[in-house]
mmCIF file of N, CA and C in Angstrom:
data_model
loop_
_atom_site.group_PDB
_atom_site.id
_atom_site.type_symbol
_atom_site.label_atom_id
_atom_site.label_comp_id
_atom_site.label_asym_id
_atom_site.label_seq_id
_atom_site.Cartn_x
_atom_site.Cartn_y
_atom_site.Cartn_z
ATOM 1 N N MET A 1 0.838 -1.187 0.000
ATOM 2 C CA MET A 1 0.000 0.000 0.000
ATOM 3 C C MET A 1 0.880 1.247 0.000
ATOM 4 N N GLU A 2 0.468 2.217 -0.752
ATOM 5 C CA GLU A 2 1.224 3.455 -0.888
ATOM 6 C C GLU A 2 1.099 4.300 0.382
ATOM 7 N N ARG A 3 2.196 4.906 0.786
ATOM 8 C CA ARG A 3 2.201 5.740 1.976
ATOM 9 C C ARG A 3 1.575 7.096 1.694
ATOM 10 N N THR A 4 1.066 7.719 2.736
ATOM 11 C CA THR A 4 0.414 9.025 2.611
ATOM 12 C C THR A 4 1.361 10.067 2.017
ATOM 13 N N GLU A 5 2.627 10.027 2.396
ATOM 14 C CA GLU A 5 3.599 10.997 1.869
ATOM 15 C C GLU A 5 3.736 10.868 0.363
ATOM 16 N N GLU A 6 3.725 9.629 -0.146
ATOM 17 C CA GLU A 6 3.848 9.401 -1.585
ATOM 18 C C GLU A 6 2.601 9.879 -2.326
ATOM 19 N N ILE A 7 1.443 9.618 -1.734
ATOM 20 C CA ILE A 7 0.181 10.063 -2.335
ATOM 21 C C ILE A 7 0.140 11.585 -2.366
ATOM 22 N N THR A 8 0.549 12.214 -1.263
ATOM 23 C CA THR A 8 0.569 13.678 -1.183
ATOM 24 C C THR A 8 1.519 14.261 -2.224
ATOM 25 N N ALA A 9 2.671 13.655 -2.409
ATOM 26 C CA ALA A 9 3.636 14.141 -3.397
ATOM 27 C C ALA A 9 3.049 14.070 -4.803
ATOM 28 N N ARG A 10 2.343 12.997 -5.111
ATOM 29 C CA ARG A 10 1.705 12.871 -6.426
ATOM 30 C C ARG A 10 0.626 13.927 -6.608
ATOM 31 N N ALA A 11 -0.178 14.134 -5.556
ATOM 32 C CA ALA A 11 -1.242 15.132 -5.623
ATOM 33 C C ALA A 11 -0.647 16.529 -5.789
ATOM 34 N N LEU A 12 0.406 16.833 -5.053
ATOM 35 C CA LEU A 12 1.046 18.146 -5.164
ATOM 36 C C LEU A 12 1.579 18.399 -6.566
ATOM 37 N N SER A 13 2.109 17.366 -7.189
ATOM 38 C CA SER A 13 2.639 17.546 -8.546
ATOM 39 C C SER A 13 1.527 17.899 -9.528
ATOM 40 N N LEU A 14 0.302 17.470 -9.239
ATOM 41 C CA LEU A 14 -0.826 17.753 -10.122
ATOM 42 C C LEU A 14 -1.447 19.133 -9.890
ATOM 43 N N VAL A 15 -1.112 19.754 -8.769
ATOM 44 C CA VAL A 15 -1.650 21.096 -8.480
ATOM 45 C C VAL A 15 -0.537 22.144 -8.455
ATOM 46 N N GLY A 16 0.548 21.864 -9.159
ATOM 47 C CA GLY A 16 1.628 22.843 -9.273
ATOM 48 C C GLY A 16 2.380 23.093 -7.988
ATOM 49 N N GLN A 17 2.484 22.102 -7.130
ATOM 50 C CA GLN A 17 3.197 22.205 -5.846
ATOM 51 C C GLN A 17 2.599 23.263 -4.925
ATOM 52 N N ASP A 18 1.339 23.595 -5.123
ATOM 53 C CA ASP A 18 0.653 24.606 -4.316
ATOM 54 C C ASP A 18 -0.077 23.909 -3.159
ATOM 55 N N ARG A 19 0.544 23.918 -1.998
ATOM 56 C CA ARG A 19 -0.030 23.227 -0.836
ATOM 57 C C ARG A 19 -1.377 23.820 -0.420
ATOM 58 N N TYR A 20 -1.505 25.125 -0.519
ATOM 59 C CA TYR A 20 -2.766 25.772 -0.157
ATOM 60 C C TYR A 20 -3.888 25.278 -1.065
ATOM 61 N N ARG A 21 -3.635 25.236 -2.354
ATOM 62 C CA ARG A 21 -4.636 24.759 -3.305
ATOM 63 C C ARG A 21 -5.003 23.296 -2.997
ATOM 64 N N LEU A 22 -3.996 22.480 -2.700
ATOM 65 C CA LEU A 22 -4.264 21.076 -2.401
ATOM 66 C C LEU A 22 -5.135 20.943 -1.153
ATOM 67 N N VAL A 23 -4.817 21.695 -0.121
ATOM 68 C CA VAL A 23 -5.604 21.642 1.116
ATOM 69 C C VAL A 23 -7.045 22.062 0.858
ATOM 70 N N MET A 24 -7.218 23.118 0.081
ATOM 71 C CA MET A 24 -8.571 23.580 -0.232
ATOM 72 C C MET A 24 -9.342 22.546 -1.047
ATOM 73 N N MET A 25 -8.658 21.904 -1.995
ATOM 74 C CA MET A 25 -9.311 20.884 -2.817
ATOM 75 C C MET A 25 -9.706 19.667 -1.981
ATOM 76 N N VAL A 26 -8.796 19.220 -1.124
ATOM 77 C CA VAL A 26 -9.095 18.065 -0.267
ATOM 78 C C VAL A 26 -10.253 18.396 0.662
ATOM 79 N N SER A 27 -10.228 19.588 1.242
ATOM 80 C CA SER A 27 -11.287 20.000 2.156
ATOM 81 C C SER A 27 -12.648 20.018 1.471
ATOM 82 N N LYS A 28 -12.701 20.650 0.309
ATOM 83 C CA LYS A 28 -13.971 20.757 -0.416
ATOM 84 C C LYS A 28 -14.480 19.382 -0.852
ATOM 85 N N ARG A 29 -13.582 18.548 -1.358
ATOM 86 C CA ARG A 29 -13.996 17.219 -1.816
ATOM 87 C C ARG A 29 -14.425 16.352 -0.630
ATOM 88 N N ALA A 30 -13.717 16.436 0.487
ATOM 89 C CA ALA A 30 -14.100 15.675 1.672
ATOM 90 C C ALA A 30 -15.483 16.096 2.150
ATOM 91 N N ASP A 31 -15.766 17.385 2.062
ATOM 92 C CA ASP A 31 -17.092 17.894 2.422
ATOM 93 C C ASP A 31 -18.155 17.303 1.490
ATOM 94 N N GLN A 32 -17.857 17.269 0.197
ATOM 95 C CA GLN A 32 -18.797 16.670 -0.762
ATOM 96 C C GLN A 32 -19.047 15.205 -0.432
ATOM 97 N N LEU A 33 -17.989 14.470 -0.114
ATOM 98 C CA LEU A 33 -18.118 13.048 0.229
ATOM 99 C C LEU A 33 -18.955 12.863 1.497
ATOM 100 N N SER A 34 -18.732 13.726 2.476
ATOM 101 C CA SER A 34 -19.480 13.607 3.730
ATOM 102 C C SER A 34 -20.957 13.936 3.542
ATOM 103 N N ASN A 35 -21.261 14.683 2.478
ATOM 104 C CA ASN A 35 -22.647 15.030 2.181
ATOM 105 C C ASN A 35 -23.279 14.095 1.161
ATOM 106 N N GLY A 36 -22.659 12.936 0.929
ATOM 107 C CA GLY A 36 -23.283 11.915 0.106
ATOM 108 C C GLY A 36 -22.717 11.672 -1.271
ATOM 109 N N ALA A 37 -21.742 12.458 -1.709
ATOM 110 C CA ALA A 37 -21.133 12.220 -3.021
ATOM 111 C C ALA A 37 -20.444 10.861 -3.026
ATOM 112 N N GLU A 38 -20.493 10.198 -4.157
ATOM 113 C CA GLU A 38 -19.852 8.893 -4.282
ATOM 114 C C GLU A 38 -18.375 9.066 -4.633
ATOM 115 N N PRO A 39 -17.507 8.242 -4.041
ATOM 116 C CA PRO A 39 -16.082 8.308 -4.378
ATOM 117 C C PRO A 39 -15.853 7.971 -5.854
ATOM 118 N N LEU A 40 -14.859 8.596 -6.454
ATOM 119 C CA LEU A 40 -14.505 8.347 -7.840
ATOM 120 C C LEU A 40 -13.448 7.257 -7.974
ATOM 121 N N ILE A 41 -13.056 6.709 -6.844
ATOM 122 C CA ILE A 41 -12.109 5.599 -6.802
ATOM 123 C C ILE A 41 -12.748 4.483 -5.998
ATOM 124 N N LYS A 42 -12.132 3.306 -6.032
ATOM 125 C CA LYS A 42 -12.641 2.212 -5.218
ATOM 126 C C LYS A 42 -12.268 2.505 -3.767
ATOM 127 N N ALA A 43 -13.273 2.814 -2.964
ATOM 128 C CA ALA A 43 -13.037 3.176 -1.566
ATOM 129 C C ALA A 43 -14.277 2.854 -0.749
ATOM 130 N N ASP A 44 -14.059 2.527 0.497
ATOM 131 C CA ASP A 44 -15.159 2.251 1.416
ATOM 132 C C ASP A 44 -15.307 3.455 2.346
ATOM 133 N N LYS A 45 -16.380 4.234 2.144
ATOM 134 C CA LYS A 45 -16.585 5.438 2.953
ATOM 135 C C LYS A 45 -16.783 5.118 4.428
ATOM 136 N N ASN A 46 -17.085 3.868 4.745
ATOM 137 C CA ASN A 46 -17.270 3.485 6.142
ATOM 138 C C ASN A 46 -15.959 3.118 6.822
ATOM 139 N N LYS A 47 -14.920 2.836 6.033
ATOM 140 C CA LYS A 47 -13.646 2.414 6.613
ATOM 141 C C LYS A 47 -12.526 3.422 6.404
ATOM 142 N N GLN A 48 -12.667 4.313 5.416
ATOM 143 C CA GLN A 48 -11.625 5.290 5.131
ATOM 144 C C GLN A 48 -12.138 6.695 5.451
ATOM 145 N N LYS A 49 -11.227 7.541 5.865
ATOM 146 C CA LYS A 49 -11.594 8.928 6.134
ATOM 147 C C LYS A 49 -11.867 9.635 4.813
ATOM 148 N N PHE A 50 -12.801 10.575 4.844
ATOM 149 C CA PHE A 50 -13.143 11.322 3.641
ATOM 150 C C PHE A 50 -11.933 12.082 3.096
ATOM 151 N N THR A 51 -11.094 12.599 3.988
ATOM 152 C CA THR A 51 -9.915 13.335 3.528
ATOM 153 C C THR A 51 -8.934 12.409 2.806
ATOM 154 N N ASP A 52 -8.803 11.177 3.274
ATOM 155 C CA ASP A 52 -7.915 10.217 2.608
ATOM 156 C C ASP A 52 -8.440 9.865 1.222
ATOM 157 N N ILE A 53 -9.742 9.682 1.107
ATOM 158 C CA ILE A 53 -10.354 9.375 -0.189
ATOM 159 C C ILE A 53 -10.150 10.557 -1.131
ATOM 160 N N ALA A 54 -10.401 11.767 -0.644
ATOM 161 C CA ALA A 54 -10.259 12.967 -1.470
ATOM 162 C C ALA A 54 -8.821 13.129 -1.959
ATOM 163 N N LEU A 55 -7.853 12.936 -1.074
ATOM 164 C CA LEU A 55 -6.449 13.066 -1.450
ATOM 165 C C LEU A 55 -6.083 12.052 -2.525
ATOM 166 N N LEU A 56 -6.542 10.827 -2.376
ATOM 167 C CA LEU A 56 -6.245 9.796 -3.366
ATOM 168 C C LEU A 56 -6.921 10.093 -4.704
ATOM 169 N N GLU A 57 -8.143 10.611 -4.659
ATOM 170 C CA GLU A 57 -8.827 10.993 -5.902
ATOM 171 C C GLU A 57 -8.026 12.062 -6.649
ATOM 172 N N ILE A 58 -7.505 13.030 -5.917
ATOM 173 C CA ILE A 58 -6.713 14.097 -6.532
ATOM 174 C C ILE A 58 -5.410 13.533 -7.084
ATOM 175 N N ALA A 59 -4.738 12.688 -6.306
ATOM 176 C CA ALA A 59 -3.471 12.096 -6.731
ATOM 177 C C ALA A 59 -3.638 11.240 -7.983
ATOM 178 N N GLU A 60 -4.799 10.634 -8.142
ATOM 179 C CA GLU A 60 -5.059 9.796 -9.315
ATOM 180 C C GLU A 60 -5.622 10.596 -10.483
ATOM 181 N N GLY A 61 -5.745 11.909 -10.310
ATOM 182 C CA GLY A 61 -6.208 12.756 -11.397
ATOM 183 C C GLY A 61 -7.709 12.707 -11.633
ATOM 184 N N LYS A 62 -8.454 12.177 -10.679
ATOM 185 C CA LYS A 62 -9.913 12.083 -10.818
ATOM 186 C C LYS A 62 -10.605 13.401 -10.483
ATOM 187 N N ILE A 63 -9.936 14.232 -9.689
ATOM 188 C CA ILE A 63 -10.491 15.518 -9.268
ATOM 189 C C ILE A 63 -9.535 16.617 -9.703
ATOM 190 N N ARG A 64 -10.081 17.620 -10.349
ATOM 191 C CA ARG A 64 -9.298 18.788 -10.760
ATOM 192 C C ARG A 64 -9.930 20.015 -10.113
ATOM 193 N N LEU A 65 -9.171 21.061 -10.015
ATOM 194 C CA LEU A 65 -9.668 22.285 -9.393
ATOM 195 C C LEU A 65 -10.956 22.746 -10.069
ATOM 196 N N GLU A 66 -11.017 22.634 -11.395
ATOM 197 C CA GLU A 66 -12.198 23.081 -12.128
ATOM 198 C C GLU A 66 -13.438 22.267 -11.792
ATOM 199 N N SER A 67 -13.251 21.035 -11.332
ATOM 200 C CA SER A 67 -14.408 20.179 -11.041
ATOM 201 C C SER A 67 -14.972 20.396 -9.645
ATOM 202 N N ILE A 68 -14.269 21.170 -8.835
ATOM 203 C CA ILE A 68 -14.740 21.473 -7.486
ATOM 204 C C ILE A 68 -15.170 22.935 -7.473
ATOM 205 N N THR A 69 -16.435 23.161 -7.272
ATOM 206 C CA THR A 69 -16.953 24.519 -7.325
ATOM 207 C C THR A 69 -16.850 25.213 -5.976
ATOM 208 N N ASP A 70 -16.963 26.503 -5.983
ATOM 209 C CA ASP A 70 -17.011 27.328 -4.773
ATOM 210 C C ASP A 70 -15.705 27.329 -3.988
ATOM 211 N N LEU A 71 -14.572 27.212 -4.649
ATOM 212 C CA LEU A 71 -13.295 27.312 -3.926
ATOM 213 C C LEU A 71 -12.890 28.755 -3.804
#
């Protein structure tokens, strides 16, 4: 299993190394997941934290800044 640091590094590379942007994206996506949105990756919302799912979605290129509204 991939470590959180490796996942974060991949996600950062996709958002131009902008940690603030990454935090905002993870926060917004985690909020969407907590309000009933379905994960875009294979994940169990009952066993994984919403922030972990959101970070992995971003790292895998499933979520882009343009796809998250109201940032």
